[in-house]
Every structure is written in C-alpha cells, then in structure tokens.
Coordinates of C-alpha atoms and ligand atoms in Angstrom, one line a residue:
M167 CA 59.1 -131.6 11.7
W168 CA 55.9 -133.0 13.7
P169 CA 54.9 -136.1 12.1
D170 CA 51.5 -135.0 12.7
R171 CA 50.3 -131.7 12.0
R172 CA 46.4 -131.8 13.0
L173 CA 46.8 -130.3 16.2
L174 CA 49.3 -127.4 15.1
D175 CA 46.6 -126.6 12.5
L176 CA 44.0 -126.5 15.0
F177 CA 45.7 -124.8 17.9
K178 CA 48.0 -122.5 15.8
T179 CA 50.8 -123.2 18.1
E180 CA 54.5 -124.2 17.1
H181 CA 54.7 -127.5 19.1
P182 CA 51.7 -130.0 19.9
I183 CA 52.8 -129.8 23.7
V184 CA 49.8 -128.9 25.9
L185 CA 50.6 -127.7 29.5
A186 CA 48.2 -129.6 31.5
P187 CA 45.8 -127.4 33.6
M188 CA 46.7 -128.2 37.3
A189 CA 44.3 -126.3 39.7
G190 CA 45.6 -125.1 42.9
V191 CA 49.4 -125.0 41.7
M192 CA 49.5 -122.6 38.8
D193 CA 48.2 -119.5 37.4
A194 CA 48.8 -117.2 34.6
E195 CA 52.6 -117.1 34.8
L196 CA 52.9 -120.7 33.8
V197 CA 50.3 -120.3 31.0
I198 CA 52.5 -117.6 29.7
A199 CA 55.9 -119.3 29.8
V200 CA 54.6 -122.3 28.4
A201 CA 52.9 -120.3 25.5
E202 CA 56.3 -118.5 25.1
G203 CA 58.2 -122.0 24.6
G204 CA 55.6 -122.8 21.6
G205 CA 53.2 -124.7 23.5
L206 CA 49.5 -124.4 24.4
G207 CA 49.1 -122.7 27.9
S208 CA 45.8 -124.1 30.0
L209 CA 44.8 -122.1 32.7
P210 CA 43.0 -124.1 35.1
C211 CA 39.6 -122.8 36.3
A212 CA 38.0 -125.3 38.4
M213 CA 38.8 -123.4 41.8
L214 CA 38.5 -119.9 40.4
T215 CA 35.7 -117.4 40.6
A216 CA 34.3 -115.8 37.3
E217 CA 36.2 -112.5 38.4
K218 CA 39.2 -114.2 39.0
A219 CA 39.5 -116.2 35.9
R220 CA 38.7 -113.2 33.7
E221 CA 41.6 -111.4 35.6
Q222 CA 44.3 -114.2 34.9
V223 CA 43.0 -114.5 31.1
N224 CA 43.2 -110.5 30.9
I225 CA 46.9 -110.9 32.1
I226 CA 47.9 -113.6 29.6
R227 CA 46.1 -111.5 26.8
Q228 CA 48.2 -108.6 27.5
R229 CA 51.8 -110.7 27.8
V230 CA 51.3 -113.1 25.0
A231 CA 49.7 -113.1 21.6
A232 CA 49.1 -117.1 21.9
P233 CA 45.6 -119.2 22.1
I234 CA 44.6 -119.7 25.6
N235 CA 43.0 -123.2 26.9
M236 CA 40.5 -122.4 29.6
N237 CA 39.8 -125.6 31.5
F238 CA 37.0 -126.6 33.9
F239 CA 35.6 -129.7 36.0
C240 CA 32.0 -130.8 34.8
H241 CA 31.3 -133.3 37.5
E242 CA 27.6 -133.6 39.4
A243 CA 27.4 -131.5 41.9
V244 CA 26.7 -133.5 45.3
E245 CA 25.1 -132.0 48.4
P246 CA 27.4 -132.5 51.5
D247 CA 25.9 -135.5 53.5
P248 CA 25.6 -134.4 56.9
A249 CA 26.3 -138.0 58.4
R250 CA 29.1 -138.9 56.3
E251 CA 30.6 -135.7 56.9
A252 CA 30.1 -136.1 60.6
G253 CA 31.6 -139.7 60.0
W254 CA 34.7 -138.3 58.2
R255 CA 35.4 -135.6 60.9
Q256 CA 35.5 -138.4 63.5
R257 CA 38.1 -140.3 61.1
L258 CA 40.2 -137.3 61.3
T259 CA 39.5 -136.1 65.1
P260 CA 43.1 -137.8 66.2
Y261 CA 45.1 -135.5 63.8
Y262 CA 42.5 -132.4 64.8
Q263 CA 43.8 -133.4 68.7
E264 CA 47.5 -133.6 67.5
L265 CA 47.2 -130.3 66.1
G266 CA 45.4 -128.7 69.0
L267 CA 42.0 -127.9 66.7
D268 CA 38.8 -128.5 67.9
P269 CA 37.1 -130.7 65.3
A270 CA 33.8 -129.1 65.8
T271 CA 34.6 -125.8 64.6
P272 CA 32.7 -124.9 61.5
V273 CA 35.2 -124.9 58.0
T274 CA 34.9 -123.5 54.9
A275 CA 33.3 -125.7 52.0
A276 CA 35.7 -127.0 49.5
N277 CA 35.6 -124.7 46.2
R278 CA 35.6 -126.9 43.3
A279 CA 32.5 -126.3 41.4
P280 CA 31.1 -127.7 38.1
F281 CA 31.2 -125.5 34.9
D282 CA 27.8 -123.6 34.9
A283 CA 25.7 -120.7 33.3
A284 CA 27.9 -117.9 35.0
M285 CA 31.3 -119.4 33.9
C286 CA 29.7 -120.0 30.3
A287 CA 29.0 -116.6 30.2
V288 CA 32.7 -115.4 31.4
V289 CA 33.9 -118.0 28.1
E290 CA 31.4 -116.2 25.9
E291 CA 32.8 -112.9 27.2
L292 CA 36.2 -114.0 26.7
K293 CA 36.6 -116.3 24.1
P294 CA 39.3 -118.7 24.8
E295 CA 40.7 -120.4 21.6
V296 CA 40.5 -123.9 23.4
I297 CA 38.2 -125.2 26.5
S298 CA 38.9 -128.5 27.8
F299 CA 36.5 -130.2 30.3
H300 CA 37.6 -133.1 33.1
F301 CA 35.0 -135.6 34.3
G302 CA 32.7 -135.7 31.2
L303 CA 31.1 -132.7 29.1
P304 CA 28.8 -130.1 30.6
E305 CA 25.0 -130.6 29.7
P306 CA 23.9 -130.1 26.1
A307 CA 22.6 -126.5 26.2
L308 CA 26.1 -125.4 28.2
L309 CA 28.2 -127.2 25.6
K310 CA 26.3 -125.5 22.6
R311 CA 27.0 -122.2 23.9
V312 CA 30.8 -122.9 24.3
K313 CA 30.8 -124.3 20.7
A314 CA 28.9 -121.4 19.3
T315 CA 31.9 -119.1 20.6
G316 CA 34.2 -120.9 18.3
A317 CA 36.3 -122.7 21.1
L318 CA 37.6 -126.1 20.4
V319 CA 36.6 -128.5 22.9
L320 CA 38.9 -130.9 24.4
A321 CA 37.9 -133.5 27.1
S322 CA 39.5 -136.2 28.8
A323 CA 39.0 -140.2 28.6
T324 CA 40.4 -142.9 30.8
V325 CA 38.8 -145.8 29.0
V326 CA 37.7 -146.2 25.2
R327 CA 34.3 -146.1 26.3
E328 CA 34.6 -142.5 27.8
A329 CA 36.6 -141.6 24.6
V330 CA 33.6 -142.7 22.0
W331 CA 30.9 -141.1 24.3
L332 CA 32.9 -137.7 24.2
E333 CA 33.4 -138.0 20.4
Q334 CA 29.6 -138.8 20.0
N335 CA 28.5 -135.9 22.6
G336 CA 30.7 -133.1 20.8
A337 CA 34.1 -133.3 21.9
D338 CA 36.6 -131.9 19.2
I339 CA 39.6 -133.8 20.3
I340 CA 40.2 -136.5 23.1
I341 CA 42.9 -136.1 26.0
A342 CA 43.6 -140.2 26.6
Q343 CA 44.5 -139.8 30.4
G344 CA 46.2 -143.0 31.4
A345 CA 46.5 -144.4 34.9
D346 CA 50.0 -143.0 35.4
A347 CA 48.5 -139.5 35.3
G348 CA 49.2 -137.3 38.2
G349 CA 45.9 -135.2 39.4
H350 CA 42.3 -136.4 39.5
R351 CA 41.2 -139.0 36.9
G352 CA 39.1 -137.9 34.4
M353 CA 36.8 -141.0 35.1
F354 CA 33.1 -140.3 34.2
L355 CA 31.4 -143.4 32.9
T356 CA 33.4 -146.1 35.3
D357 CA 34.2 -145.5 39.0
K358 CA 36.4 -148.9 38.8
L359 CA 40.1 -147.8 39.8
A360 CA 41.6 -151.6 39.2
E361 CA 40.4 -151.5 35.8
Q362 CA 42.0 -147.9 34.9
V363 CA 44.3 -148.3 32.0
G364 CA 48.0 -147.1 31.8
T365 CA 48.9 -144.7 28.9
F366 CA 50.7 -147.2 26.6
A367 CA 47.9 -149.3 26.4
L368 CA 45.1 -146.6 26.5
V369 CA 46.4 -144.1 23.6
P370 CA 46.6 -146.4 20.9
Q371 CA 43.3 -148.1 21.4
V372 CA 41.6 -144.8 21.7
V373 CA 43.1 -143.8 18.3
D374 CA 41.5 -146.8 16.8
A375 CA 38.3 -146.1 18.3
V376 CA 37.8 -142.3 17.4
K377 CA 38.2 -140.4 14.4
I378 CA 39.2 -137.0 16.0
P379 CA 42.5 -136.1 17.0
V380 CA 44.0 -137.7 20.4
I381 CA 46.1 -136.2 22.7
A382 CA 48.0 -138.5 25.1
A383 CA 48.4 -137.8 28.8
G384 CA 49.8 -139.3 31.7
G385 CA 53.7 -140.4 32.5
I386 CA 55.0 -138.1 29.5
A387 CA 57.9 -136.0 30.8
D388 CA 60.5 -136.0 28.1
G389 CA 61.5 -136.1 24.7
R390 CA 61.2 -139.9 24.9
G391 CA 57.8 -140.1 26.2
I392 CA 56.4 -137.6 23.6
A393 CA 58.0 -139.5 20.7
A394 CA 56.5 -142.8 22.0
A395 CA 53.0 -141.1 22.2
F396 CA 53.6 -140.0 18.5
A397 CA 54.5 -143.6 17.8
L398 CA 51.3 -144.9 19.7
G399 CA 49.3 -142.4 17.2
A400 CA 48.6 -139.6 19.4
S401 CA 48.8 -136.1 17.7
G402 CA 49.9 -134.4 20.7
V403 CA 50.9 -134.8 24.3
Q404 CA 49.4 -132.9 27.4
I405 CA 52.0 -132.9 30.2
G406 CA 51.4 -131.7 33.9
S407 CA 53.9 -133.2 36.4
A408 CA 57.1 -132.6 34.5
F409 CA 56.2 -128.7 34.7
L410 CA 55.4 -128.5 38.7
R411 CA 59.1 -127.7 39.8
C412 CA 59.4 -125.1 37.3
P413 CA 60.1 -121.5 38.7
E414 CA 56.9 -120.4 37.2
S415 CA 54.5 -122.8 39.1
K416 CA 52.9 -121.8 42.4
V417 CA 53.8 -125.2 44.4
S418 CA 55.0 -124.2 47.8
A419 CA 58.5 -124.6 49.3
Q420 CA 57.6 -127.5 51.4
A421 CA 55.4 -129.4 48.4
R422 CA 58.4 -128.6 46.1
A423 CA 60.9 -130.4 48.4
A424 CA 58.5 -133.4 48.6
L425 CA 58.3 -133.3 45.1
A426 CA 62.0 -133.2 44.6
Q427 CA 62.8 -136.2 46.7
A428 CA 60.0 -138.1 44.9
S429 CA 60.7 -141.6 43.0
D430 CA 59.0 -143.7 40.6
E431 CA 57.6 -145.3 43.7
S432 CA 56.1 -142.2 45.5
T433 CA 52.8 -141.7 43.8
V434 CA 49.5 -143.7 44.7
I435 CA 45.9 -143.1 43.5
T436 CA 43.7 -142.0 46.5
N437 CA 40.3 -140.9 47.3
V438 CA 41.1 -139.5 50.6
M439 CA 41.8 -136.0 49.5
T440 CA 38.6 -135.0 47.7
G441 CA 36.6 -137.9 47.4
R442 CA 37.5 -138.6 43.9
L443 CA 40.3 -140.7 42.6
A444 CA 43.4 -138.8 42.0
R445 CA 47.0 -139.7 41.8
G446 CA 49.7 -137.8 44.0
V447 CA 52.9 -138.2 46.2
A448 CA 51.4 -140.2 49.0
N449 CA 51.6 -137.7 52.4
R450 CA 50.7 -138.9 55.7
V451 CA 47.2 -138.9 55.6
M452 CA 47.0 -140.9 52.3
R453 CA 49.0 -143.5 53.9
E454 CA 47.4 -143.5 57.4
V455 CA 43.5 -143.1 56.2
G456 CA 43.9 -144.5 52.5
P457 CA 44.8 -144.7 50.1
I458 CA 41.4 -145.6 49.4
S459 CA 38.8 -144.7 52.2
P460 CA 35.1 -145.8 52.2
D461 CA 34.6 -143.0 54.8
A462 CA 35.7 -140.2 52.2
P463 CA 32.7 -138.0 51.7
A464 CA 31.9 -137.2 48.0
F465 CA 33.9 -135.0 45.6
P466 CA 34.9 -132.3 46.8
H467 CA 33.5 -132.7 50.3
A468 CA 36.5 -134.7 51.7
A469 CA 38.6 -132.0 51.3
T470 CA 36.3 -129.6 53.5
A471 CA 37.3 -131.4 56.6
L472 CA 41.3 -131.7 55.6
G473 CA 41.3 -127.7 55.3
P474 CA 42.0 -126.9 58.8
L475 CA 44.7 -129.8 59.1
K476 CA 46.4 -128.6 56.0
T477 CA 46.7 -125.1 57.2
A478 CA 48.1 -126.0 60.8
A479 CA 50.4 -128.8 59.6
E480 CA 51.9 -126.3 56.9
K481 CA 52.4 -123.9 59.6
L482 CA 54.7 -126.3 61.0
G483 CA 56.4 -127.0 57.8
K484 CA 54.5 -130.1 57.1
V485 CA 52.8 -131.5 54.0
D486 CA 50.9 -134.2 55.8
F487 CA 47.6 -133.1 54.4
T488 CA 48.4 -131.0 51.3
N489 CA 47.5 -132.2 48.0
L490 CA 50.9 -133.2 46.3
W491 CA 49.1 -134.3 43.0
A492 CA 51.9 -135.7 40.5
G493 CA 52.1 -138.6 38.2
Q494 CA 54.5 -141.6 38.2
A495 CA 57.0 -139.8 35.6
L496 CA 57.4 -136.7 38.2
P497 CA 61.3 -137.8 39.0
L498 CA 61.8 -137.1 34.9
G499 CA 60.6 -133.4 35.4
R500 CA 63.4 -130.8 35.3
E501 CA 63.7 -127.8 37.6
L502 CA 64.0 -125.2 34.0
P503 CA 62.1 -122.0 33.5
A504 CA 58.6 -123.2 31.7
A505 CA 59.6 -121.7 28.2
E506 CA 63.0 -123.3 28.2
L507 CA 61.9 -126.8 29.3
T508 CA 58.8 -126.7 26.6
R509 CA 61.3 -125.9 23.9
K510 CA 63.9 -128.6 25.1
L511 CA 60.7 -131.2 25.4
A512 CA 60.2 -130.1 21.5
H513 CA 63.7 -130.6 20.4
D514 CA 64.1 -133.7 22.1
A515 CA 61.2 -135.3 20.7
Q516 CA 61.9 -133.9 17.4
A517 CA 65.5 -135.6 17.6
R518 CA 64.1 -138.6 18.8
L519 CA 61.5 -138.9 16.3
R520 CA 64.3 -138.2 13.8
L521 CA 66.0 -141.2 15.0
M522 CA 63.2 -143.4 14.8
A523 CA 62.4 -142.3 11.0
G524 CA 66.1 -143.4 10.4
Ligands
LIG854 C1 49.0 -131.1 40.2 C2 48.0 -131.5 39.3 C3 46.9 -130.8 39.3 C4 45.9 -131.1 38.0 N1 45.0 -130.6 37.9 C5 43.8 -130.6 37.1 C6 42.8 -129.7 36.8 O1 42.7 -128.8 37.3 N2 42.2 -130.0 35.3 C7 42.5 -131.3 34.6 O2 41.8 -131.4 33.6 N3 43.5 -132.0 34.7 C8 44.2 -131.6 36.1 N4 45.2 -132.5 36.3 C9 45.4 -133.6 35.2 C10 46.2 -133.5 34.0 O3 45.3 -132.7 33.2 C11 46.8 -134.4 33.3 O4 45.8 -135.4 33.2 C12 47.9 -135.1 33.9 O5 48.8 -134.2 34.6 C13 49.0 -135.9 33.0 O6 49.7 -136.4 33.6 P1 51.2 -136.0 34.3 O7 51.3 -135.5 35.4 O8 52.1 -137.4 34.3 O9 52.1 -135.5 33.1 C14 46.2 -132.3 37.1 C15 47.4 -132.9 37.4 C16 48.4 -132.6 38.2 C17 49.7 -133.3 38.3

C-alpha cells in the first residue's frame, strides 16, 4: 500500500522508511528495533573503528534477518592547522578557566575519519546490503570496490547540483537532505549556508533532475511528513530526529532532557561544534561563540578543543558543550520503542496517503 515501490523492491524491506544513521547517539540496538518495525536500519560508522563496526554488524546479523545500511563520511581529510587550533583554544579559554581546566593540556584529536581502504575491506568482508555516504562519494577506486560487493549506494545531496553529480558518479539512490534536517549538512559542492534549500523545495527539484530514486530527509517526523514526501515525488524517507528519544537510542539523560524541552525554534545551523555546518539544539557554546564562527578549525578539528569542556560540563549535569544534533521537526518525535514508532509512522502515512487518494 505504498504509492512508490521502487525502494521496497531494492531494499526488500516492508516500509520505505530509513532510520537515519546518527553517529555518536546510536548503535546496533536502534538499527535492530527499526528493522523489526519494517524499516531499513542504518549503522553510523564514521566514528567507529573497523573492529567496532564489525562487532556492531555481527550483533545486528545475529538478531534480525534484515538488510543493513552501513554509513560513512567521505570528507577530504585536512591536517590540523596549529595556528588555527591555538586561536580556537584561546577563544575557548574563558570556558576552560570557568571549569578549572588548563587549556594547554594536550587533548585527544577528534575521531571522524573519512571512508578509506581499511573500511572498504570491512565492507567487502561484511557485505551490507546498503552503503550510504555523507559529504559526497569516496574516490572512484574505492567506490568501485564497494559496488563490486553488490551493495546499493546511497548518498546525500543538499542542492540539485549535488544530486546530479552523485547520479553521474555512481550513486544508486539520492538522499535529498533539506535544510530542516538535523546533524551535519551533507554539502560537498557548495559551502554556502544561506543558499541551503528546505526539504519541501529540494525534493521535487531533485526528483525532476535525476532518474534514480530519491529519499526525502529533513523535518519528516510523522505520517503527515511521510505522505507529503511521497506527494513531492520521493520514493521513501530518511528520518533521524524523530527516533532520538526512543529508549534504544544512546542519547544521554541530560541530552534527552534538553531534546524533550526543545521547540520548533530551538535548533540552529552551526559550525562551532565540529568545523562543518550542522543543525542542532542551540547549546551555550553555539549561542555565545557562534552559531557561525570564523575561528572554528576545519572539520573535525573544531571538536578537539571542545572535548575536555564537554566532559567537564557533563560531569556537572550540563550540556553547554554537547552536540545536540536535531532537526526542526524534533518536537514531533515520540518517546516510543523504535519498532513501534516505525510501525506507527508507516501506518499513519498510509492512512493519510489513502485520504489523499480519495
Ligand atoms: C543526531 C544526528 C546525527 C546524525 N549523524 C549522521 C551521520 O552520522 N551520518 C549521516 O549520513 N547523517 C547523519 N545525520 C543526518 C541524517 O542522515 C538526516 O539527514 C537527518 O537526520 C534528517 O533530518 P531529521 O533529523 O529532521 O529527520 C545525523 C542527524 C542527527 C539528528
């Protein structure tokens, strides 16, 4: 009873609902629950070692017979720039002082590595049915190896130009990520924040520009949003924020409380947390230093100097320096077990689509 069956045929899932991969706030548990609800579970691997990714996939395989999407970042790795790092530390020094920390203490570098040959070998070994990339695609030789495993390749586009590029360069399915979306913007051919397109405007324009199926992402959090995405020509949806408050997510109690209090006006797009543009609930450092700061080092190095502040503040019960990635539809999310939420989303969307069909 879905108006477009292209994704169901490709993924072999019951519903064309993809759980967004959400690095840092989820693991196999949420993937399994969404798969049990009939959706496609996505495992965010951008912050995992090869061993951890293997362990997580094995847990999922043991618990459900369902396709898996492994998700990776493919940004261009940039070496830390000592002068910028020092300037950033200086900008954050008042917070270090407030928390009784020494800004000169060496800190562990932020861990978000791009997809590389070692991860590609893990993919060849584990053979996930689906692979999704954020920030473009890996270099052609790596992409060729990924495609040789038989995996379907998904990638995010934030403007029509990126969608066309992804189709021409080997993606099988486009994720059209509107500016309403939580988390990092998948931008890779543009860095112009003011020109980022909302989901409602982006999805139909991407659908018109490419031949491959399009998944709508950003601000979709209930049956109405899913039905709207289909009306705009999408073949499915990718949903993140609506699942954040499910018991299976790994969102901390403090962050959960901040997310629960958020309204439609609570999120902003910032570069201060990691050096790349991302949408989240505004925390203290985003408000006071950002939301956009020219001082933030390149991705992911801005996160390095924030690490000790985050740890120290969290010990005091504060989320002043914690990533609270979430999209504009966050308040529509429900605190339900994720399998139940997935079924409810599918049910409500189908009911609305039936109404629309008259
Ligand atoms: C907490 C959080 C973390 C995210 N992490 C990732 C990630 O690791 N990889 C990725 O491709 N997208 C990531 N995203 C973006 C999602 O793929 C997707 O575009 C977004 O969740 C859709 O918007 P919504 O949050 O309004 O549903 C993240 C989003 C959130 C909310």
